[in-house]
Amino acid sequence: GNSVTQMEGPVTLSEEAFLTINCTYTATGYPSLFWYVQYPGEGLQLLLKATKADDKGSNKGFEATYRKETTSFHLEKGSVQVSDSAVYFCALRSGAGSYQLTFGKGTKLSVIP
Amino acid sequence: ETGVTQTPRHLVMGMTNKKSLKCEQHLGHNAMYWYKQSAKKPLELMFVYNFKEQTENNSVPSRFSPECPNSSHLFLHLHTLQPEDSALYLCASSQASSGVDSGANVLTFGAGSRLTVL
């Protein structure tokens, strides 16, 4: 079956530090890959997505590249801000006809001034 | 405002109570979902409705009963819950999954209903 593994948190960084949150997956076929973010007290919001190998999703300074050879979709940001403090979820969705979105456990990021 | 509204935001209930969670979306989507978010566990898909028809039930106990009267509304009826059912219940919606691009359909989530079972 499908599964998503992301690095354990929590992650604490100073403002303007470089961020990497690792995500690897196992899936049949050609899944679409997503990063969702959950700010305190809120639901999940889509941060970025990639639908095929070598695609790069980007949004708000965050980037992730769909690497089929390493089955990875690592999230990166060059300079984090305090406002980026949240829980980040890596997820995948299998191809046509599937409703199932498989999530990782989430990685809590805290950015300190 | 995400376009998916959940009420109530917080609910405390006893094990013998009956309550309902409500979800409403104004995005024109045709698929709606219930997820359970517990501490230190991945989000768990509970139910999926596509064009008001239930298409997935991930072995959810019968004390959780979903209802989807139309494509814009989704309910989760709760009765005789257990303390381990305490969690954040998230509703989401998307375009109905069909066609070659359905794998990329994006879910829009509500803010969740925080349930505490005493």
PDB file of C-alpha atoms in Angstrom:
ATOM      1  CA  GLY A   1       0.000   0.000   0.000  1.00  0.00           C
ATOM      2  CA  ASN A   2       0.871   3.663  -0.042  1.00  0.00           C
ATOM      3  CA  SER A   3       2.845   5.250   2.745  1.00  0.00           C
ATOM      4  CA  VAL A   4       4.608   8.519   3.539  1.00  0.00           C
ATOM      5  CA  THR A   5       7.538   8.897   5.915  1.00  0.00           C
ATOM      6  CA  GLN A   6       8.677  12.317   7.021  1.00  0.00           C
ATOM      7  CA  MET A   7      11.314  13.370   9.472  1.00  0.00           C
ATOM      8  CA  GLU A   8      10.407  13.409  13.127  1.00  0.00           C
ATOM      9  CA  GLY A   9      10.053  16.738  14.760  1.00  0.00           C
ATOM     10  CA  PRO A  10       9.921  19.072  16.402  1.00  0.00           C
ATOM     11  CA  VAL A  11      12.343  21.206  14.429  1.00  0.00           C
ATOM     12  CA  THR A  12      13.485  24.481  15.958  1.00  0.00           C
ATOM     13  CA  LEU A  13      15.317  27.034  13.819  1.00  0.00           C
ATOM     14  CA  SER A  14      16.414  30.600  14.164  1.00  0.00           C
ATOM     15  CA  GLU A  15      14.907  33.190  11.873  1.00  0.00           C
ATOM     16  CA  GLU A  16      16.585  33.295   8.432  1.00  0.00           C
ATOM     17  CA  ALA A  17      17.956  29.761   8.796  1.00  0.00           C
ATOM     18  CA  PHE A  18      17.704  27.208   5.977  1.00  0.00           C
ATOM     19  CA  LEU A  19      14.940  24.646   6.294  1.00  0.00           C
ATOM     20  CA  THR A  20      14.775  21.084   5.017  1.00  0.00           C
ATOM     21  CA  ILE A  21      12.030  18.651   5.972  1.00  0.00           C
ATOM     22  CA  ASN A  22      12.612  15.227   4.482  1.00  0.00           C
ATOM     23  CA  CYS A  23       9.796  13.196   2.970  1.00  0.00           C
ATOM     24  CA  THR A  24       9.969   9.810   1.279  1.00  0.00           C
ATOM     25  CA  TYR A  25       7.133   7.711  -0.027  1.00  0.00           C
ATOM     26  CA  THR A  26       6.118   4.304  -1.278  1.00  0.00           C
ATOM     27  CA  ALA A  27       3.309   4.054  -3.770  1.00  0.00           C
ATOM     28  CA  THR A  28       2.049   2.096  -6.706  1.00  0.00           C
ATOM     29  CA  GLY A  29       1.800   3.821 -10.028  1.00  0.00           C
ATOM     30  CA  TYR A  30       2.528   7.511 -10.407  1.00  0.00           C
ATOM     31  CA  PRO A  31       1.260   9.456  -7.400  1.00  0.00           C
ATOM     32  CA  SER A  32       0.822  13.168  -7.056  1.00  0.00           C
ATOM     33  CA  LEU A  33       2.726  14.647  -4.130  1.00  0.00           C
ATOM     34  CA  PHE A  34       1.738  17.452  -1.789  1.00  0.00           C
ATOM     35  CA  TRP A  35       2.900  19.495   1.141  1.00  0.00           C
ATOM     36  CA  TYR A  36       0.187  20.797   3.440  1.00  0.00           C
ATOM     37  CA  VAL A  37       0.711  23.234   6.316  1.00  0.00           C
ATOM     38  CA  GLN A  38      -1.335  23.558   9.495  1.00  0.00           C
ATOM     39  CA  TYR A  39      -1.005  26.776  11.461  1.00  0.00           C
ATOM     40  CA  PRO A  40      -2.008  26.729  15.145  1.00  0.00           C
ATOM     41  CA  GLY A  41      -5.750  26.398  15.604  1.00  0.00           C
ATOM     42  CA  GLU A  42      -6.443  25.979  11.909  1.00  0.00           C
ATOM     43  CA  GLY A  43      -7.089  23.240   9.385  1.00  0.00           C
ATOM     44  CA  LEU A  44      -4.637  22.092   6.741  1.00  0.00           C
ATOM     45  CA  GLN A  45      -3.817  24.320   3.799  1.00  0.00           C
ATOM     46  CA  LEU A  46      -2.166  23.250   0.584  1.00  0.00           C
ATOM     47  CA  LEU A  47       1.352  24.661   0.427  1.00  0.00           C
ATOM     48  CA  LEU A  48       2.564  23.176  -2.864  1.00  0.00           C
ATOM     49  CA  LYS A  49       2.188  20.165  -5.085  1.00  0.00           C
ATOM     50  CA  ALA A  50       3.873  18.234  -7.915  1.00  0.00           C
ATOM     51  CA  THR A  51       2.138  15.820 -10.221  1.00  0.00           C
ATOM     52  CA  LYS A  52       4.963  14.079 -12.083  1.00  0.00           C
ATOM     53  CA  ALA A  53       8.626  13.216 -11.811  1.00  0.00           C
ATOM     54  CA  ASP A  54      11.061  16.157 -11.795  1.00  0.00           C
ATOM     55  CA  ASP A  55       8.259  18.676 -11.259  1.00  0.00           C
ATOM     56  CA  LYS A  56       9.105  21.364  -8.733  1.00  0.00           C
ATOM     57  CA  GLY A  57       6.318  22.796  -6.617  1.00  0.00           C
ATOM     58  CA  SER A  58       6.857  26.192  -5.063  1.00  0.00           C
ATOM     59  CA  ASN A  59       4.917  28.684  -2.969  1.00  0.00           C
ATOM     60  CA  LYS A  60       5.739  31.392  -0.398  1.00  0.00           C
ATOM     61  CA  GLY A  61       9.470  30.692  -0.743  1.00  0.00           C
ATOM     62  CA  PHE A  62       9.036  26.954  -0.127  1.00  0.00           C
ATOM     63  CA  GLU A  63      10.098  24.437  -2.760  1.00  0.00           C
ATOM     64  CA  ALA A  64       9.954  20.673  -3.219  1.00  0.00           C
ATOM     65  CA  THR A  65      11.042  18.541  -6.169  1.00  0.00           C
ATOM     66  CA  TYR A  66       9.400  15.243  -7.115  1.00  0.00           C
ATOM     67  CA  ARG A  67      12.291  12.761  -7.254  1.00  0.00           C
ATOM     68  CA  LYS A  68      11.103   9.438  -8.604  1.00  0.00           C
ATOM     69  CA  GLU A  69      14.534   7.793  -8.453  1.00  0.00           C
ATOM     70  CA  THR A  70      14.799   8.399  -4.712  1.00  0.00           C
ATOM     71  CA  THR A  71      11.021   8.428  -4.060  1.00  0.00           C
ATOM     72  CA  SER A  72      11.413  11.696  -2.221  1.00  0.00           C
ATOM     73  CA  PHE A  73       9.719  15.093  -2.013  1.00  0.00           C
ATOM     74  CA  HIS A  74      11.800  17.098   0.460  1.00  0.00           C
ATOM     75  CA  LEU A  75      10.545  20.533   1.499  1.00  0.00           C
ATOM     76  CA  GLU A  76      13.040  23.396   1.518  1.00  0.00           C
ATOM     77  CA  LYS A  77      13.089  27.099   2.264  1.00  0.00           C
ATOM     78  CA  GLY A  78      16.134  29.290   2.101  1.00  0.00           C
ATOM     79  CA  SER A  79      15.252  31.689   4.918  1.00  0.00           C
ATOM     80  CA  VAL A  80      12.512  30.893   7.404  1.00  0.00           C
ATOM     81  CA  GLN A  81      10.458  33.451   9.281  1.00  0.00           C
ATOM     82  CA  VAL A  82       8.689  33.302  12.622  1.00  0.00           C
ATOM     83  CA  SER A  83       5.407  33.206  10.711  1.00  0.00           C
ATOM     84  CA  ASP A  84       6.439  29.869   9.169  1.00  0.00           C
ATOM     85  CA  SER A  85       6.004  28.151  12.545  1.00  0.00           C
ATOM     86  CA  ALA A  86       3.455  25.426  11.896  1.00  0.00           C
ATOM     87  CA  VAL A  87       3.068  21.700  11.340  1.00  0.00           C
ATOM     88  CA  TYR A  88       4.004  20.503   7.849  1.00  0.00           C
ATOM     89  CA  PHE A  89       2.491  17.375   6.308  1.00  0.00           C
ATOM     90  CA  CYS A  90       3.782  15.505   3.293  1.00  0.00           C
ATOM     91  CA  ALA A  91       1.102  13.591   1.396  1.00  0.00           C
ATOM     92  CA  LEU A  92       0.519  11.574  -1.724  1.00  0.00           C
ATOM     93  CA  ARG A  93      -2.465  10.707  -3.810  1.00  0.00           C
ATOM     94  CA  SER A  94      -2.536   7.842  -6.239  1.00  0.00           C
ATOM     95  CA  GLY A  95      -3.674   8.283  -9.820  1.00  0.00           C
ATOM     96  CA  ALA A  96      -7.004   8.487 -11.538  1.00  0.00           C
ATOM     97  CA  GLY A  97     -10.064   7.442  -9.582  1.00  0.00           C
ATOM     98  CA  SER A  98      -8.452   7.555  -6.157  1.00  0.00           C
ATOM     99  CA  TYR A  99      -9.833   9.648  -3.337  1.00  0.00           C
ATOM    100  CA  GLN A 100      -7.310   8.447  -0.794  1.00  0.00           C
ATOM    101  CA  LEU A 101      -4.813  11.092   0.340  1.00  0.00           C
ATOM    102  CA  THR A 102      -2.093   9.411   2.412  1.00  0.00           C
ATOM    103  CA  PHE A 103      -0.386  11.697   4.925  1.00  0.00           C
ATOM    104  CA  GLY A 104       2.825  11.557   6.863  1.00  0.00           C
ATOM    105  CA  LYS A 105       2.717  12.135  10.614  1.00  0.00           C
ATOM    106  CA  GLY A 106       3.611  15.785  10.313  1.00  0.00           C
ATOM    107  CA  THR A 107       6.678  17.773  11.339  1.00  0.00           C
ATOM    108  CA  LYS A 108       6.300  20.649  13.762  1.00  0.00           C
ATOM    109  CA  LEU A 109       8.480  23.624  12.936  1.00  0.00           C
ATOM    110  CA  SER A 110       9.178  26.379  15.440  1.00  0.00           C
ATOM    111  CA  VAL A 111      11.080  29.455  14.264  1.00  0.00           C
ATOM    112  CA  ILE A 112      12.516  31.678  16.967  1.00  0.00           C
ATOM    113  CA  PRO A 113      13.530  35.333  16.506  1.00  0.00           C
TER     114      PRO A 113
ATOM    115  CA  GLU B   1     -11.867  31.789   5.405  1.00  0.00           C
ATOM    116  CA  THR B   2     -11.016  28.634   3.516  1.00  0.00           C
ATOM    117  CA  GLY B   3     -14.439  28.052   1.928  1.00  0.00           C
ATOM    118  CA  VAL B   4     -15.023  25.002   4.113  1.00  0.00           C
ATOM    119  CA  THR B   5     -16.794  25.803   7.366  1.00  0.00           C
ATOM    120  CA  GLN B   6     -17.029  23.405  10.277  1.00  0.00           C
ATOM    121  CA  THR B   7     -19.235  23.713  13.338  1.00  0.00           C
ATOM    122  CA  PRO B   8     -18.897  23.497  16.218  1.00  0.00           C
ATOM    123  CA  ARG B   9     -15.217  24.317  16.577  1.00  0.00           C
ATOM    124  CA  HIS B  10     -15.134  22.692  20.000  1.00  0.00           C
ATOM    125  CA  LEU B  11     -17.339  19.992  21.465  1.00  0.00           C
ATOM    126  CA  VAL B  12     -17.238  18.225  24.815  1.00  0.00           C
ATOM    127  CA  MET B  13     -19.530  15.249  25.245  1.00  0.00           C
ATOM    128  CA  GLY B  14     -20.122  12.359  27.552  1.00  0.00           C
ATOM    129  CA  MET B  15     -19.962   8.784  26.423  1.00  0.00           C
ATOM    130  CA  THR B  16     -23.732   8.450  26.326  1.00  0.00           C
ATOM    131  CA  ASN B  17     -24.464  11.669  24.437  1.00  0.00           C
ATOM    132  CA  LYS B  18     -25.511  12.047  20.831  1.00  0.00           C
ATOM    133  CA  LYS B  19     -24.092  14.981  18.906  1.00  0.00           C
ATOM    134  CA  SER B  20     -23.345  15.937  15.325  1.00  0.00           C
ATOM    135  CA  LEU B  21     -20.551  17.729  13.535  1.00  0.00           C
ATOM    136  CA  LYS B  22     -21.420  19.833  10.522  1.00  0.00           C
ATOM    137  CA  CYS B  23     -19.403  20.760   7.471  1.00  0.00           C
ATOM    138  CA  GLU B  24     -20.385  23.134   4.695  1.00  0.00           C
ATOM    139  CA  GLN B  25     -18.472  24.078   1.561  1.00  0.00           C
ATOM    140  CA  HIS B  26     -19.103  26.926  -0.863  1.00  0.00           C
ATOM    141  CA  LEU B  27     -16.521  25.950  -3.461  1.00  0.00           C
ATOM    142  CA  GLY B  28     -18.708  24.052  -5.892  1.00  0.00           C
ATOM    143  CA  HIS B  29     -16.915  20.810  -5.087  1.00  0.00           C
ATOM    144  CA  ASN B  30     -18.540  17.422  -5.474  1.00  0.00           C
ATOM    145  CA  ALA B  31     -16.446  15.298  -3.135  1.00  0.00           C
ATOM    146  CA  MET B  32     -16.370  15.661   0.647  1.00  0.00           C
ATOM    147  CA  TYR B  33     -14.284  13.891   3.271  1.00  0.00           C
ATOM    148  CA  TRP B  34     -14.010  13.320   7.001  1.00  0.00           C
ATOM    149  CA  TYR B  35     -10.523  12.920   8.489  1.00  0.00           C
ATOM    150  CA  LYS B  36      -9.513  12.224  12.086  1.00  0.00           C
ATOM    151  CA  GLN B  37      -6.389  13.901  13.439  1.00  0.00           C
ATOM    152  CA  SER B  38      -5.013  12.437  16.652  1.00  0.00           C
ATOM    153  CA  ALA B  39      -1.822  13.427  18.400  1.00  0.00           C
ATOM    154  CA  LYS B  40       1.328  11.752  17.054  1.00  0.00           C
ATOM    155  CA  LYS B  41      -0.573   9.811  14.366  1.00  0.00           C
ATOM    156  CA  PRO B  42      -1.019  10.431  10.643  1.00  0.00           C
ATOM    157  CA  LEU B  43      -4.317  11.857   9.523  1.00  0.00           C
ATOM    158  CA  GLU B  44      -6.810   9.057   9.136  1.00  0.00           C
ATOM    159  CA  LEU B  45      -9.341   9.127   6.324  1.00  0.00           C
ATOM    160  CA  MET B  46     -12.737   8.103   7.679  1.00  0.00           C
ATOM    161  CA  PHE B  47     -15.313   8.639   4.939  1.00  0.00           C
ATOM    162  CA  VAL B  48     -15.528   9.927   1.390  1.00  0.00           C
ATOM    163  CA  TYR B  49     -18.626  11.101  -0.434  1.00  0.00           C
ATOM    164  CA  ASN B  50     -18.619  11.710  -4.151  1.00  0.00           C
ATOM    165  CA  PHE B  51     -21.726  13.339  -5.646  1.00  0.00           C
ATOM    166  CA  LYS B  52     -23.524  12.555  -2.344  1.00  0.00           C
ATOM    167  CA  GLU B  53     -22.712   8.846  -2.566  1.00  0.00           C
ATOM    168  CA  GLN B  54     -20.436   7.267  -0.001  1.00  0.00           C
ATOM    169  CA  THR B  55     -17.455   5.824  -1.854  1.00  0.00           C
ATOM    170  CA  GLU B  56     -15.107   4.989   1.008  1.00  0.00           C
ATOM    171  CA  ASN B  57     -15.513   3.873   4.593  1.00  0.00           C
ATOM    172  CA  ASN B  58     -12.175   3.068   6.127  1.00  0.00           C
ATOM    173  CA  SER B  59     -13.355   0.531   8.702  1.00  0.00           C
ATOM    174  CA  VAL B  60     -14.778   3.242  10.913  1.00  0.00           C
ATOM    175  CA  PRO B  61     -16.748   2.056  13.974  1.00  0.00           C
ATOM    176  CA  SER B  62     -20.506   2.346  13.674  1.00  0.00           C
ATOM    177  CA  ARG B  63     -20.625   4.888  16.511  1.00  0.00           C
ATOM    178  CA  PHE B  64     -19.605   7.344  13.774  1.00  0.00           C
ATOM    179  CA  SER B  65     -22.370   7.812  11.216  1.00  0.00           C
ATOM    180  CA  PRO B  66     -21.890  10.142   8.240  1.00  0.00           C
ATOM    181  CA  GLU B  67     -24.620  11.862   6.290  1.00  0.00           C
ATOM    182  CA  CYS B  68     -24.345  13.815   3.061  1.00  0.00           C
ATOM    183  CA  PRO B  69     -27.711  15.338   2.095  1.00  0.00           C
ATOM    184  CA  ASN B  70     -26.225  17.306  -0.809  1.00  0.00           C
ATOM    185  CA  SER B  71     -22.850  18.117  -2.330  1.00  0.00           C
ATOM    186  CA  SER B  72     -22.409  21.168  -0.096  1.00  0.00           C
ATOM    187  CA  HIS B  73     -23.125  19.649   3.314  1.00  0.00           C
ATOM    188  CA  LEU B  74     -21.635  16.806   5.273  1.00  0.00           C
ATOM    189  CA  PHE B  75     -22.466  15.661   8.783  1.00  0.00           C
ATOM    190  CA  LEU B  76     -20.832  13.283  11.216  1.00  0.00           C
ATOM    191  CA  HIS B  77     -23.278  11.924  13.766  1.00  0.00           C
ATOM    192  CA  LEU B  78     -21.724  10.773  17.001  1.00  0.00           C
ATOM    193  CA  HIS B  79     -23.170   8.416  19.601  1.00  0.00           C
ATOM    194  CA  THR B  80     -21.816   6.357  22.493  1.00  0.00           C
ATOM    195  CA  LEU B  81     -18.270   7.502  21.810  1.00  0.00           C
ATOM    196  CA  GLN B  82     -15.199   6.430  23.736  1.00  0.00           C
ATOM    197  CA  PRO B  83     -12.510   8.669  25.281  1.00  0.00           C
ATOM    198  CA  GLU B  84     -10.053   7.464  22.609  1.00  0.00           C
ATOM    199  CA  ASP B  85     -12.300   9.112  20.023  1.00  0.00           C
ATOM    200  CA  SER B  86     -11.180  12.497  21.318  1.00  0.00           C
ATOM    201  CA  ALA B  87      -9.434  14.170  18.401  1.00  0.00           C
ATOM    202  CA  LEU B  88      -9.631  16.940  15.829  1.00  0.00           C
ATOM    203  CA  TYR B  89     -12.108  16.006  13.112  1.00  0.00           C
ATOM    204  CA  LEU B  90     -11.350  17.648   9.801  1.00  0.00           C
ATOM    205  CA  CYS B  91     -13.712  18.035   6.898  1.00  0.00           C
ATOM    206  CA  ALA B  92     -12.385  18.557   3.392  1.00  0.00           C
ATOM    207  CA  SER B  93     -13.753  18.929  -0.102  1.00  0.00           C
ATOM    208  CA  SER B  94     -12.441  18.649  -3.647  1.00  0.00           C
ATOM    209  CA  GLN B  95     -13.539  18.296  -7.213  1.00  0.00           C
ATOM    210  CA  ALA B  96     -14.850  14.792  -7.770  1.00  0.00           C
ATOM    211  CA  SER B  97     -12.074  12.373  -8.641  1.00  0.00           C
ATOM    212  CA  SER B  98     -12.545  11.327 -12.216  1.00  0.00           C
ATOM    213  CA  GLY B  99     -10.444  11.423 -15.342  1.00  0.00           C
ATOM    214  CA  VAL B 100      -6.716  11.289 -15.860  1.00  0.00           C
ATOM    215  CA  ASP B 101      -5.970  14.385 -13.790  1.00  0.00           C
ATOM    216  CA  SER B 102      -7.924  13.287 -10.724  1.00  0.00           C
ATOM    217  CA  GLY B 103      -4.788  12.327  -8.848  1.00  0.00           C
ATOM    218  CA  ALA B 104      -3.844  15.972  -8.580  1.00  0.00           C
ATOM    219  CA  ASN B 105      -7.198  17.164  -7.261  1.00  0.00           C
ATOM    220  CA  VAL B 106      -6.505  19.353  -4.293  1.00  0.00           C
ATOM    221  CA  LEU B 107      -8.328  19.035  -0.991  1.00  0.00           C
ATOM    222  CA  THR B 108      -9.517  22.156   0.788  1.00  0.00           C
ATOM    223  CA  PHE B 109      -9.794  21.635   4.528  1.00  0.00           C
ATOM    224  CA  GLY B 110     -11.943  23.235   7.170  1.00  0.00           C
ATOM    225  CA  ALA B 111     -10.486  24.407  10.476  1.00  0.00           C
ATOM    226  CA  GLY B 112     -11.714  21.295  12.256  1.00  0.00           C
ATOM    227  CA  SER B 113     -13.941  20.407  15.177  1.00  0.00           C
ATOM    228  CA  ARG B 114     -12.036  19.626  18.375  1.00  0.00           C
ATOM    229  CA  LEU B 115     -13.903  16.788  20.112  1.00  0.00           C
ATOM    230  CA  THR B 116     -13.345  15.771  23.709  1.00  0.00           C
ATOM    231  CA  VAL B 117     -15.124  12.678  25.017  1.00  0.00           C
ATOM    232  CA  LEU B 118     -15.312  12.448  28.789  1.00  0.00           C
TER     233      LEU B 118
END
